[in-house]
CSV table of C-alpha atoms in Angstrom, one decimal:
chain,number,residue,atom,x,y,z
A,1,MET,CA,-57.1,134.3,2.3
A,2,SER,CA,-57.5,130.6,3.1
A,3,ALA,CA,-54.7,128.2,2.2
A,4,LEU,CA,-57.3,126.3,0.2
A,5,ALA,CA,-57.7,129.1,-2.2
A,6,ALA,CA,-54.0,129.9,-2.6
A,7,ALA,CA,-53.4,127.4,-5.3
A,8,GLY,CA,-55.1,127.4,-8.7
A,9,GLY,CA,-53.7,124.2,-10.1
A,10,TRP,CA,-56.3,123.3,-12.7
A,11,ILE,CA,-54.7,121.0,-15.3
A,12,VAL,CA,-57.1,120.0,-17.9
A,13,ALA,CA,-60.8,119.9,-18.7
A,14,HIS,CA,-63.0,118.0,-21.1
A,15,VAL,CA,-66.1,119.3,-22.9
A,16,PRO,CA,-68.1,116.4,-24.6
A,17,GLY,CA,-68.3,117.0,-28.3
A,18,GLU,CA,-65.4,119.5,-28.2
A,19,GLY,CA,-62.6,117.6,-26.6
A,20,ALA,CA,-59.8,118.6,-24.2
A,21,VAL,CA,-59.2,122.1,-22.9
A,22,ALA,CA,-55.8,122.9,-21.5
A,23,LEU,CA,-56.2,124.9,-18.3
A,24,GLY,CA,-52.6,125.6,-17.2
A,25,PRO,CA,-49.1,125.5,-18.6
A,26,ARG,CA,-47.8,123.3,-15.8
A,27,GLU,CA,-48.3,119.7,-15.1
A,28,THR,CA,-47.2,117.9,-12.0
A,29,LEU,CA,-44.4,115.4,-12.3
A,30,ALA,CA,-45.8,113.2,-9.6
A,31,PRO,CA,-47.2,109.9,-11.0
A,32,MET,CA,-49.7,109.8,-8.2
A,33,LEU,CA,-51.7,112.8,-6.9
A,34,ALA,CA,-52.3,112.6,-3.2
A,35,GLN,CA,-54.4,115.8,-3.5
A,36,GLY,CA,-56.7,117.1,-6.2
A,37,SER,CA,-60.0,118.4,-7.3
A,38,VAL,CA,-62.7,117.6,-9.8
A,39,MET,CA,-65.4,120.0,-10.9
A,40,ALA,CA,-68.2,119.3,-13.3
A,41,GLU,CA,-71.5,120.7,-14.5
A,42,PHE,CA,-74.5,118.7,-15.7
A,43,SER,CA,-78.2,119.1,-16.3
A,44,LEU,CA,-81.0,117.1,-14.7
A,45,ILE,CA,-84.4,116.6,-16.2
A,46,ARG,CA,-87.1,117.1,-13.6
A,47,GLY,CA,-88.2,113.9,-12.0
A,48,ALA,CA,-85.8,111.8,-14.1
A,49,GLN,CA,-85.8,108.1,-13.3
A,50,GLY,CA,-83.0,105.6,-13.2
A,51,ALA,CA,-79.2,105.9,-12.9
A,52,LEU,CA,-77.5,108.8,-14.5
A,53,PRO,CA,-73.8,108.2,-15.2
A,54,LEU,CA,-71.6,111.2,-15.6
A,55,VAL,CA,-68.0,109.9,-16.0
A,56,GLN,CA,-66.7,106.3,-16.0
A,57,LEU,CA,-63.0,105.5,-16.3
A,58,THR,CA,-62.0,101.8,-16.4
A,59,ARG,CA,-58.5,100.4,-16.8
A,60,GLN,CA,-57.9,96.6,-17.0
A,61,GLY,CA,-54.6,94.7,-16.5
A,62,GLU,CA,-52.7,93.3,-13.6
A,63,ALA,CA,-53.8,96.2,-11.3
A,64,PRO,CA,-57.3,97.1,-12.6
A,65,ARG,CA,-58.7,100.4,-11.4
A,66,SER,CA,-61.7,102.6,-12.1
A,67,LEU,CA,-63.3,106.0,-11.3
A,68,SER,CA,-67.0,106.4,-11.5
A,69,ILE,CA,-69.0,109.6,-11.0
A,70,GLY,CA,-72.8,109.7,-11.3
A,71,LEU,CA,-76.2,109.3,-9.7
A,72,ASP,CA,-77.7,106.0,-8.7
A,73,PRO,CA,-81.4,105.1,-9.3
A,74,GLU,CA,-82.3,106.4,-5.8
A,75,GLY,CA,-80.9,109.8,-6.6
A,76,HIS,CA,-77.6,109.6,-4.7
A,77,LEU,CA,-74.6,111.4,-6.2
A,78,GLN,CA,-71.7,109.1,-5.9
A,79,VAL,CA,-67.9,109.0,-6.5
A,80,ILE,CA,-66.4,105.6,-6.5
A,81,GLN,CA,-62.7,104.7,-6.7
A,82,ARG,CA,-61.3,101.2,-7.1
A,83,ARG,CA,-57.7,100.1,-7.4
A,84,GLY,CA,-57.1,96.4,-7.1
A,85,THR,CA,-58.7,95.4,-3.8
A,86,ASP,CA,-58.6,99.0,-2.5
A,87,PHE,CA,-61.9,100.9,-2.6
A,88,HIS,CA,-63.3,104.4,-1.7
A,89,ALA,CA,-66.8,105.6,-2.1
A,90,ILE,CA,-68.6,108.8,-1.1
A,91,SER,CA,-72.2,109.8,-1.8
A,92,LEU,CA,-74.8,112.4,-0.9
A,93,ASP,CA,-78.6,112.4,-1.3
A,94,ALA,CA,-79.5,114.5,-4.3
A,95,SER,CA,-83.1,113.2,-4.7
A,96,ALA,CA,-84.5,116.7,-4.1
A,97,GLU,CA,-82.4,118.1,-6.9
A,98,VAL,CA,-83.4,115.2,-9.2
A,99,ALA,CA,-87.0,116.0,-8.5
A,100,GLN,CA,-86.6,119.7,-9.2
A,101,GLY,CA,-84.3,119.3,-12.2
A,102,GLY,CA,-82.0,122.0,-13.6
A,103,ARG,CA,-78.3,122.7,-13.9
A,104,MET,CA,-76.0,121.4,-11.3
A,105,ARG,CA,-72.3,121.8,-10.4
A,106,LEU,CA,-70.5,119.1,-8.5
A,107,SER,CA,-67.1,119.4,-6.8
A,108,TRP,CA,-65.1,116.5,-5.4
A,109,ARG,CA,-61.7,116.9,-3.8
A,110,TRP,CA,-59.6,114.3,-2.2
A,111,ASP,CA,-56.7,114.6,0.2
A,112,ALA,CA,-55.1,111.1,0.7
A,113,LEU,CA,-52.5,112.7,3.0
A,114,ARG,CA,-55.1,113.6,5.5
A,115,GLY,CA,-57.5,110.8,4.7
A,116,GLU,CA,-60.2,113.3,3.7
A,117,SER,CA,-62.7,113.3,0.8
A,118,LEU,CA,-65.4,116.0,0.2
A,119,LEU,CA,-68.3,115.9,-2.3
A,120,THR,CA,-70.4,119.1,-2.9
A,121,LEU,CA,-73.4,119.6,-5.1
A,122,GLU,CA,-74.7,123.0,-6.0
A,123,ALA,CA,-78.0,123.7,-7.7
A,124,LEU,CA,-77.2,126.6,-10.0
A,125,GLY,CA,-80.7,127.9,-10.3
A,126,THR,CA,-81.2,128.3,-6.5
A,127,GLY,CA,-77.7,128.4,-5.1
A,128,GLN,CA,-78.5,125.7,-2.6
A,129,MET,CA,-75.6,123.4,-1.7
A,130,ARG,CA,-75.3,120.0,-0.2
A,131,GLN,CA,-72.1,118.5,1.1
A,132,ARG,CA,-70.8,115.2,2.3
A,133,ALA,CA,-67.5,114.4,3.9
A,134,GLY,CA,-65.8,111.0,3.5
A,135,HIS,CA,-62.6,109.2,4.6
A,136,HIS,CA,-59.6,107.5,3.1
A,137,PRO,CA,-59.7,108.4,-0.6
A,138,LEU,CA,-57.2,106.8,-2.9
A,139,PRO,CA,-54.5,108.8,-4.6
A,140,MET,CA,-55.3,109.5,-8.2
A,141,PRO,CA,-52.9,108.5,-10.9
A,142,ARG,CA,-51.8,111.4,-13.0
A,143,GLU,CA,-52.4,109.4,-16.2
A,144,ASP,CA,-56.1,108.9,-15.2
A,145,LEU,CA,-56.7,112.7,-15.0
A,146,ARG,CA,-55.0,113.1,-18.4
A,147,ALA,CA,-57.2,110.3,-19.8
A,148,VAL,CA,-60.4,112.0,-18.6
A,149,GLY,CA,-59.3,115.3,-20.0
A,150,GLU,CA,-58.4,113.8,-23.4
A,151,GLY,CA,-61.5,111.6,-23.5
A,152,ALA,CA,-59.4,108.5,-23.9
A,153,ALA,CA,-60.8,105.2,-25.0
A,154,GLN,CA,-61.1,104.0,-21.4
A,155,VAL,CA,-63.4,106.9,-20.5
A,156,ARG,CA,-67.2,107.2,-21.0
A,157,PHE,CA,-69.1,110.4,-20.5
A,158,GLY,CA,-72.8,110.5,-19.7
A,159,PRO,CA,-75.3,112.4,-22.0
A,160,CYS,CA,-76.1,115.1,-19.3
A,161,LEU,CA,-72.5,116.1,-18.6
A,162,ASP,CA,-71.6,119.6,-19.8
A,163,TRP,CA,-68.0,119.7,-18.8
A,164,ILE,CA,-65.5,118.4,-16.3
A,165,ALA,CA,-62.3,119.9,-15.0
A,166,LEU,CA,-59.4,118.3,-13.1
A,167,GLY,CA,-56.6,119.8,-10.9
A,168,ASP,CA,-53.9,118.9,-8.5
A,169,HIS,CA,-55.0,121.3,-5.8
A,170,LEU,CA,-57.7,121.5,-3.1
A,171,GLN,CA,-60.4,123.8,-4.6
A,172,PRO,CA,-62.6,125.7,-2.1
A,173,VAL,CA,-66.4,125.7,-2.6
A,174,GLY,CA,-69.1,128.3,-1.9
A,175,PRO,CA,-69.1,132.1,-2.1
A,176,ALA,CA,-65.8,134.0,-2.8
A,177,ALA,CA,-65.7,134.9,-6.5
A,178,CYS,CA,-67.2,138.3,-7.6
A,179,PHE,CA,-65.3,140.3,-10.2
A,180,ALA,CA,-62.0,140.7,-12.1
A,181,PRO,CA,-59.1,141.7,-9.8
A,182,ALA,CA,-58.6,144.9,-11.9
A,183,THR,CA,-62.2,146.1,-11.3
A,184,PRO,CA,-62.0,149.7,-10.0
A,185,ILE,CA,-63.7,149.9,-6.6
A,186,GLU,CA,-64.5,153.3,-5.2
A,187,THR,CA,-62.8,154.2,-1.9
A,188,PRO,CA,-62.6,157.4,0.1
A,189,GLN,CA,-59.3,158.1,-1.6
A,190,GLY,CA,-60.6,157.4,-5.1
A,191,PRO,CA,-60.9,154.2,-7.2
A,192,ARG,CA,-58.6,151.2,-6.5
A,193,PRO,CA,-58.2,147.9,-8.2
A,194,ALA,CA,-60.2,145.3,-6.3
A,195,GLY,CA,-57.1,143.1,-6.1
A,196,SER,CA,-55.2,145.7,-4.2
A,197,LEU,CA,-57.6,146.0,-1.4
A,198,ARG,CA,-56.9,144.4,1.9
A,199,ALA,CA,-58.8,143.7,5.1
A,200,GLY,CA,-59.2,147.0,7.0
A,201,ASP,CA,-59.2,149.2,3.9
A,202,LEU,CA,-62.2,151.4,3.5
A,203,VAL,CA,-64.5,151.2,0.4
A,204,GLU,CA,-67.4,153.5,-0.5
A,205,THR,CA,-70.9,152.0,-0.6
A,206,VAL,CA,-74.1,153.4,-2.1
A,207,ASP,CA,-76.2,152.6,0.9
A,208,ALA,CA,-74.0,152.9,4.0
A,209,GLY,CA,-71.1,155.2,3.1
A,210,ALA,CA,-67.5,154.1,3.8
A,211,GLN,CA,-67.2,150.6,5.1
A,212,PRO,CA,-64.1,148.6,6.2
A,213,VAL,CA,-63.2,145.5,4.1
A,214,LEU,CA,-63.5,142.4,6.3
A,215,TRP,CA,-62.0,139.9,3.7
A,216,SER,CA,-60.4,140.4,0.3
A,217,GLY,CA,-59.4,137.3,-1.6
A,218,ARG,CA,-59.0,135.5,-4.9
A,219,ILE,CA,-59.8,132.1,-6.4
A,220,ALA,CA,-59.1,130.5,-9.8
A,221,LEU,CA,-61.9,128.8,-11.8
A,222,PRO,CA,-62.1,127.3,-15.2
A,223,ALA,CA,-64.0,129.6,-17.6
A,224,LEU,CA,-66.5,126.9,-18.7
A,225,GLY,CA,-70.3,126.6,-18.6
A,226,GLY,CA,-71.8,128.6,-15.8
A,227,LEU,CA,-68.3,129.9,-14.9
A,228,ARG,CA,-67.9,131.8,-18.1
A,229,PRO,CA,-67.5,135.5,-17.4
A,230,VAL,CA,-69.9,138.3,-18.2
A,231,ARG,CA,-68.4,141.4,-19.9
A,232,LEU,CA,-70.4,144.6,-19.2
A,233,CYS,CA,-69.6,147.3,-21.8
A,234,PRO,CA,-70.0,151.1,-21.6
A,235,PRO,CA,-72.1,153.1,-22.1
A,236,GLY,CA,-74.7,150.5,-21.3
A,237,PHE,CA,-72.9,149.7,-18.0
A,238,GLY,CA,-70.2,151.8,-16.4
A,239,GLU,CA,-68.6,154.9,-17.9
A,240,THR,CA,-65.1,154.3,-19.1
A,241,ARG,CA,-64.2,150.6,-19.2
A,242,ASP,CA,-65.5,147.1,-19.6
A,243,LEU,CA,-66.4,145.4,-16.3
A,244,TRP,CA,-66.0,141.6,-15.9
A,245,LEU,CA,-68.2,139.8,-13.4
A,246,MET,CA,-69.0,136.2,-12.5
A,247,ALA,CA,-72.2,135.2,-14.2
A,248,GLN,CA,-74.1,134.8,-10.8
A,249,HIS,CA,-72.8,138.0,-9.3
A,250,ARG,CA,-75.4,140.7,-9.0
A,251,LEU,CA,-75.6,144.4,-9.8
A,252,ALA,CA,-78.2,147.0,-9.0
A,253,LEU,CA,-80.5,148.4,-11.7
A,254,SER,CA,-82.9,151.3,-11.4
A,255,GLY,CA,-85.0,153.5,-13.7
A,256,PRO,CA,-88.6,153.8,-15.0
A,257,THR,CA,-88.7,150.2,-16.4
A,258,VAL,CA,-87.7,148.7,-13.0
A,259,GLU,CA,-90.2,150.8,-11.2
A,260,TYR,CA,-93.0,150.0,-13.7
A,261,LEU,CA,-92.3,146.2,-13.6
A,262,PHE,CA,-91.5,145.6,-10.0
A,263,GLY,CA,-92.6,148.7,-8.0
A,264,GLN,CA,-89.1,149.1,-6.7
A,265,GLU,CA,-86.6,151.9,-7.1
A,266,GLU,CA,-83.7,149.5,-7.4
A,267,VAL,CA,-83.3,145.8,-7.7
A,268,LEU,CA,-80.5,143.2,-7.9
A,269,ILE,CA,-80.0,141.1,-11.0
A,270,ALA,CA,-77.4,138.4,-11.8
A,271,ALA,CA,-75.1,139.5,-14.6
A,272,GLN,CA,-75.9,136.4,-16.6
A,273,HIS,CA,-79.5,137.7,-17.1
A,274,LEU,CA,-78.3,140.9,-18.7
A,275,VAL,CA,-76.4,139.2,-21.6
A,276,ASP,CA,-77.9,140.8,-24.8
A,277,GLY,CA,-75.1,140.4,-27.3
A,278,CYS,CA,-74.5,144.2,-27.3
A,279,HIS,CA,-74.0,145.9,-23.9
A,280,ALA,CA,-73.5,142.6,-22.0
A,281,LEU,CA,-71.6,139.7,-23.5
A,282,GLN,CA,-70.6,136.2,-22.3
A,283,PRO,CA,-67.6,135.4,-24.4
A,284,ALA,CA,-65.8,132.0,-24.5
A,285,CYS,CA,-62.5,132.4,-22.6
A,286,ALA,CA,-60.4,129.3,-22.7
A,287,GLY,CA,-58.4,128.5,-19.6
A,288,VAL,CA,-58.5,129.6,-16.0
A,289,LEU,CA,-59.7,133.0,-14.8
A,290,HIS,CA,-58.9,134.6,-11.5
A,291,TRP,CA,-61.7,136.2,-9.6
A,292,HIS,CA,-61.7,138.6,-6.6
A,293,GLY,CA,-64.1,138.9,-3.7
A,294,ILE,CA,-64.7,141.6,-1.2
A,295,LEU,CA,-66.6,140.8,1.9
A,296,LEU,CA,-68.0,143.5,4.3
A,297,ALA,CA,-69.6,143.1,7.7
A,298,GLY,CA,-73.0,143.8,6.0
A,299,HIS,CA,-74.2,143.3,2.4
A,300,HIS,CA,-73.7,146.5,0.5
A,301,LEU,CA,-73.5,148.1,-2.9
A,302,LEU,CA,-70.0,148.8,-4.1
A,303,ILE,CA,-69.3,151.4,-6.8
A,304,ALA,CA,-67.2,150.3,-9.9
A,305,ASP,CA,-66.8,152.9,-12.6
A,306,SER,CA,-70.3,154.2,-11.6
A,307,CYS,CA,-71.8,150.7,-11.8
A,308,ARG,CA,-73.4,149.5,-8.6
A,309,ILE,CA,-72.3,146.0,-7.8
A,310,GLU,CA,-72.9,144.0,-4.7
A,311,SER,CA,-70.3,143.1,-2.2
A,312,LEU,CA,-69.9,139.4,-1.4
A,313,TYR,CA,-73.1,137.9,0.1
A,314,ALA,CA,-72.3,135.3,2.8
A,315,GLY,CA,-75.9,134.7,3.8
A,316,ARG,CA,-76.1,132.4,6.7
A,317,LEU,CA,-73.0,130.4,5.9
A,318,ALA,CA,-71.6,131.2,9.4
A,319,ARG,CA,-74.4,129.0,10.8
A,320,GLN,CA,-73.1,126.1,8.9
A,321,PRO,CA,-69.5,125.7,10.3
A,322,ALA,CA,-68.8,122.4,8.5
A,323,LEU,CA,-69.6,124.0,5.1
A,324,ALA,CA,-67.9,127.3,5.9
A,325,ALA,CA,-64.7,125.4,6.7
A,326,THR,CA,-64.5,124.2,3.1
A,327,THR,CA,-64.8,127.7,1.6
A,328,ALA,CA,-62.3,130.4,0.9
A,329,LEU,CA,-63.7,132.1,4.0
A,330,ALA,CA,-62.6,129.3,6.2
A,331,ASP,CA,-60.2,131.5,8.2
A,332,LEU,CA,-63.0,133.9,9.2
A,333,ALA,CA,-65.3,131.0,10.1
A,334,ARG,CA,-62.6,129.4,12.2
A,335,THR,CA,-62.2,132.6,14.3
A,336,SER,CA,-66.0,133.3,14.4
A,337,ALA,CA,-65.5,136.4,12.4
A,338,LEU,CA,-67.6,135.4,9.5
A,339,PRO,CA,-70.7,137.7,9.4
A,340,VAL,CA,-74.3,136.6,9.0
A,341,HIS,CA,-76.0,138.5,6.2
A,342,GLY,CA,-79.8,138.7,6.4
A,343,ALA,CA,-81.8,139.9,3.5
A,344,PRO,CA,-79.8,141.3,0.5
A,345,VAL,CA,-79.3,145.0,0.3
A,346,ARG,CA,-81.9,145.3,-2.5
A,347,PRO,CA,-84.7,143.0,-3.7
A,348,VAL,CA,-83.4,140.2,-5.9
A,349,LEU,CA,-85.0,139.3,-9.2
A,350,ASN,CA,-85.7,135.6,-9.7
A,351,GLY,CA,-85.2,134.0,-13.0
A,352,TYR,CA,-88.6,134.7,-14.4
A,353,GLU,CA,-88.5,138.4,-13.3
A,354,ALA,CA,-85.0,138.8,-14.8
A,355,GLU,CA,-86.1,137.4,-18.1
A,356,MET,CA,-89.1,139.7,-18.1
A,357,LEU,CA,-86.8,142.7,-17.5
A,358,ALA,CA,-84.4,141.6,-20.2
A,359,VAL,CA,-87.2,141.3,-22.7
A,360,THR,CA,-88.7,144.6,-21.8
A,361,ARG,CA,-85.3,146.3,-22.1
A,362,ALA,CA,-84.8,144.8,-25.5
A,363,GLN,CA,-88.2,145.9,-26.7
A,364,ARG,CA,-87.9,149.4,-25.4
A,365,ARG,CA,-84.2,149.9,-25.7
A,366,GLY,CA,-84.8,152.5,-23.0
A,367,PRO,CA,-82.3,153.6,-20.4
A,368,VAL,CA,-81.9,151.5,-17.2
A,369,ALA,CA,-79.4,152.9,-14.8
A,370,ALA,CA,-76.7,150.5,-13.5
C-alpha cells in the first residue's frame, strides 16, 4: 500500500448550516502544519457565470494571512494562500466542468517540506478527473484549519459548498476505495474478510474463476456527501449480513427486469442508485470510515455473501503516470505493474438507466438477483 494512504489524519469538517464535524480523536500539537489535505464537495449550475467562492478565511493583524478556495470568472479552480508578503497560488482549468454542471469534489494537498502542492477536481457524475501540480505551498497554521472547521467569524463559505474536511496528512486521490474491510470475499478456501487479503492471495470471480490479488489496500475518508456509505441489507442483497459499499462502487444485477429494460443478462450499477430506504440505505455516519480495495489484473466480479461486486476498476490510469503517482496505487504505477483495464466486465448503467431500473423495481417489487 502506498505511503500516501497509510495515514488517515482527518481532523475536522464543516457542513454549512450544520456546523463542525469532528473526524478524529487526535489533533496535532504542531502550531504549523507542513503537510495536510483539504477535501470538499460542491455543486455547479450548468453554464454558471461569474466567480464562485467556496471558502474564504481572512485574518488581520501584524501578520495578515488568508486562504481562498473557489472558481474565478473564467472557470479556473483556485487555491490561494497569503501570509504577510509570502504567497502561493495553484489553479486548474475547470471551464468544461462549469459548462456541464453537476456535483464536484476537489482535493488539495500541500507538502511544504518537499515544496509540492497538488489540486485535483473530480466530476462525480462522470468520474472524470483533472489535476494540477504547483510548487512552494505555505505551511498551514493549525488554528486556521480549526477556524474553517468551526465556521469561525473569519471564515466565509460560498452558497454552493456542501462540505469541507481538513487533515494533517497527504490524502491520495483516484480509485482505491470499494467496500468495508470486513466484507466476506469468496476465495478457493472459503470466504475471507477483504481486509485480510494480501497481494498474491487467490479470490474467486464469477467470470474468470480464481484470480490472484494484485493489490489490496485501505484508505480513510470522511463519511460526508458523496462519501456516505451504502448499506445493502439481506434478503434484498446478500444472504446473511449487511454489506457496506462506497456509493460509487458497482455491483452486478440480473433477472427478468434487467433483461426486459436493457436486453442484457447482467449489468453493473452503482450502489448509490439502489438506495430505496428498505433493502439499500445510505445512513449518516459521522466521522471517518475505512474502505478496502482489491485490484486484480483484469476487471472481474467478486463474490461477497452471494452478492456480485466488482473488483477495483483502474481503467486507463496506468497511461496517466503523473495522476497515478498521486493515488493509493502509486507503488504499482512506479514499477509499471499497474494494469490497464479496458471495458468493464459487464455493461454499466448510466444515471438515467439506473433511475429507470430503480423506479421499475419499486413499482414491481419483483426479484432482481444481486
